[in-house]
Amino acid sequence: MPKLGVNIDHVATLREARKGREPDPLAAAVLCEAAGADGITVHLREDRRHIQERDVRVLREKISLPLNLEMAATPAMIQFAGDLLPHMATLVPERREELTTEGGLDVAGHLNDITAAVRSLRANKIEVSLFIEPDVQQIEASLKSGAQYVEFHTGAYANAFDSGMAWEQELIRLQNMSRLAQEKGLVVNMGHGLNYQNTRPVASIAGVYELNIGYSIVGRALMVGFEQAVREMLELIR
Ligand code: PXP
């Protein structure tokens, strides 16, 4: 049964809508912990549209759950991570105009740069995960880069499921690629677009280490409270 990392970016999205003080991502993280979540994930985007540097520093200091920092593989972010020392850094692609992280990182196409980024982070004893499409080429490149973890982008599966299209093929792809990556020695996480309807099949893929889920949990939390929203997701996963 996979662990649950809760991505709390969209608590900050709501706060930034008014540039106010509420809701506070730290308070949300405390409630995630109380509900039994296994980790907290935040994405410090270059455009700072939701999570701010201060949020990440406060979370790092105050929470006892492992902190997974999603970040672009830029020199500024690598330096930030080196100061912060999160438990894990997940390297993601970033484009300013996108609504969310719309595709996986092209590790195969940028192997030298990604390898250098992985090496810098690992030198600071930060675990490194690469957010990739469930694809043979990307898995092989991830292995070459020295990363210990990959996170499969589940967006294609989630989109197919949510729009009533043939999602079984996408699930099979996740299963097959997960097996392949694990056989090669990588630890496999998954995330993006997972919600209370489509998560169960993904949670039952053998050997998946952690699911990172944000948008759906934060949305549900508005209706039922954060602890309840996290508990419901944990029940589905388990
Ligand atoms: N994992 C990664 C690497 C992501 O970039 C995101 C979105 O920020 C998520 C998981 C969570 O996706 P969602 O908010 O759709 O649950």
Short mmCIF file of N, CA and C and ligand atoms in Angstrom, two decimals, residues 7 9-10 43 70 90 92 100-101 131 151 191-194 212-216, ligand 1:
data_model
loop_
_atom_site.label_atom_id
_atom_site.label_comp_id
_atom_site.label_asym_id
_atom_site.label_seq_id
_atom_site.Cartn_x
_atom_site.Cartn_y
_atom_site.Cartn_z
N ASN A 7 0.04 17.35 -1.33
CA ASN A 7 0.56 18.58 -1.93
C ASN A 7 -0.35 19.74 -1.50
N ASP A 9 0.04 23.02 -2.15
CA ASP A 9 0.22 24.26 -2.93
C ASP A 9 -1.05 25.11 -2.98
N HIS A 10 -2.20 24.43 -3.15
CA HIS A 10 -3.41 25.21 -3.43
C HIS A 10 -4.04 25.83 -2.19
N HIS A 43 5.42 22.83 -4.22
CA HIS A 43 6.14 23.19 -5.44
C HIS A 43 6.44 24.69 -5.37
N GLU A 70 9.13 20.14 -4.68
CA GLU A 70 9.11 20.06 -6.14
C GLU A 70 9.76 21.33 -6.68
N THR A 90 11.97 16.84 -5.80
CA THR A 90 11.43 16.24 -7.03
C THR A 90 11.61 17.24 -8.15
N VAL A 92 10.93 18.85 -11.56
CA VAL A 92 9.77 18.92 -12.46
C VAL A 92 10.05 19.94 -13.56
N THR A 100 -0.81 23.90 -14.71
CA THR A 100 -0.18 23.00 -13.75
C THR A 100 0.94 22.29 -14.49
N THR A 101 1.62 21.35 -13.83
CA THR A 101 2.76 20.69 -14.48
C THR A 101 2.21 19.72 -15.51
N PHE A 131 10.26 13.65 -11.98
CA PHE A 131 8.85 13.55 -12.38
C PHE A 131 8.82 13.30 -13.89
N GLU A 151 8.91 9.76 -10.20
CA GLU A 151 7.48 9.91 -9.96
C GLU A 151 6.81 9.91 -11.33
N GLY A 191 1.81 10.56 -9.29
CA GLY A 191 0.95 11.68 -8.92
C GLY A 191 0.58 12.54 -10.10
N HIS A 192 -0.39 13.35 -9.88
CA HIS A 192 -0.96 14.36 -10.77
C HIS A 192 -2.36 13.96 -11.23
N GLY A 193 -3.31 14.79 -10.86
CA GLY A 193 -4.69 14.58 -11.30
C GLY A 193 -5.41 13.46 -10.58
N LEU A 194 -4.81 12.91 -9.52
CA LEU A 194 -5.47 11.82 -8.80
C LEU A 194 -6.55 12.42 -7.87
N ASN A 212 1.46 11.31 -4.63
CA ASN A 212 1.42 12.72 -4.27
C ASN A 212 0.15 13.32 -4.82
N ILE A 213 -0.72 13.78 -3.92
CA ILE A 213 -2.04 14.25 -4.32
C ILE A 213 -2.31 15.62 -3.70
N GLY A 214 -2.75 16.56 -4.53
CA GLY A 214 -2.96 17.92 -4.03
C GLY A 214 -4.34 18.51 -4.29
N TYR A 215 -4.57 18.83 -5.55
CA TYR A 215 -5.76 19.61 -5.93
C TYR A 215 -7.06 19.01 -5.39
N SER A 216 -7.22 17.71 -5.55
CA SER A 216 -8.50 17.11 -5.13
C SER A 216 -8.65 17.14 -3.61
N1 PXP B 1 3.28 15.45 -8.26
C1 PXP B 1 3.91 16.43 -8.96
C2 PXP B 1 5.32 16.22 -9.36
C3 PXP B 1 3.23 17.63 -9.27
O1 PXP B 1 3.87 18.59 -9.95
C4 PXP B 1 1.91 17.80 -8.81
C5 PXP B 1 1.19 19.08 -9.09
O2 PXP B 1 1.86 20.13 -8.53
C6 PXP B 1 1.31 16.76 -8.08
C7 PXP B 1 2.01 15.58 -7.84
C8 PXP B 1 -0.07 16.88 -7.52
O3 PXP B 1 -0.99 16.96 -8.56
P1 PXP B 1 -2.50 17.32 -8.22
O4 PXP B 1 -2.52 18.67 -7.60
O5 PXP B 1 -3.16 17.27 -9.56
O6 PXP B 1 -2.99 16.26 -7.26
#
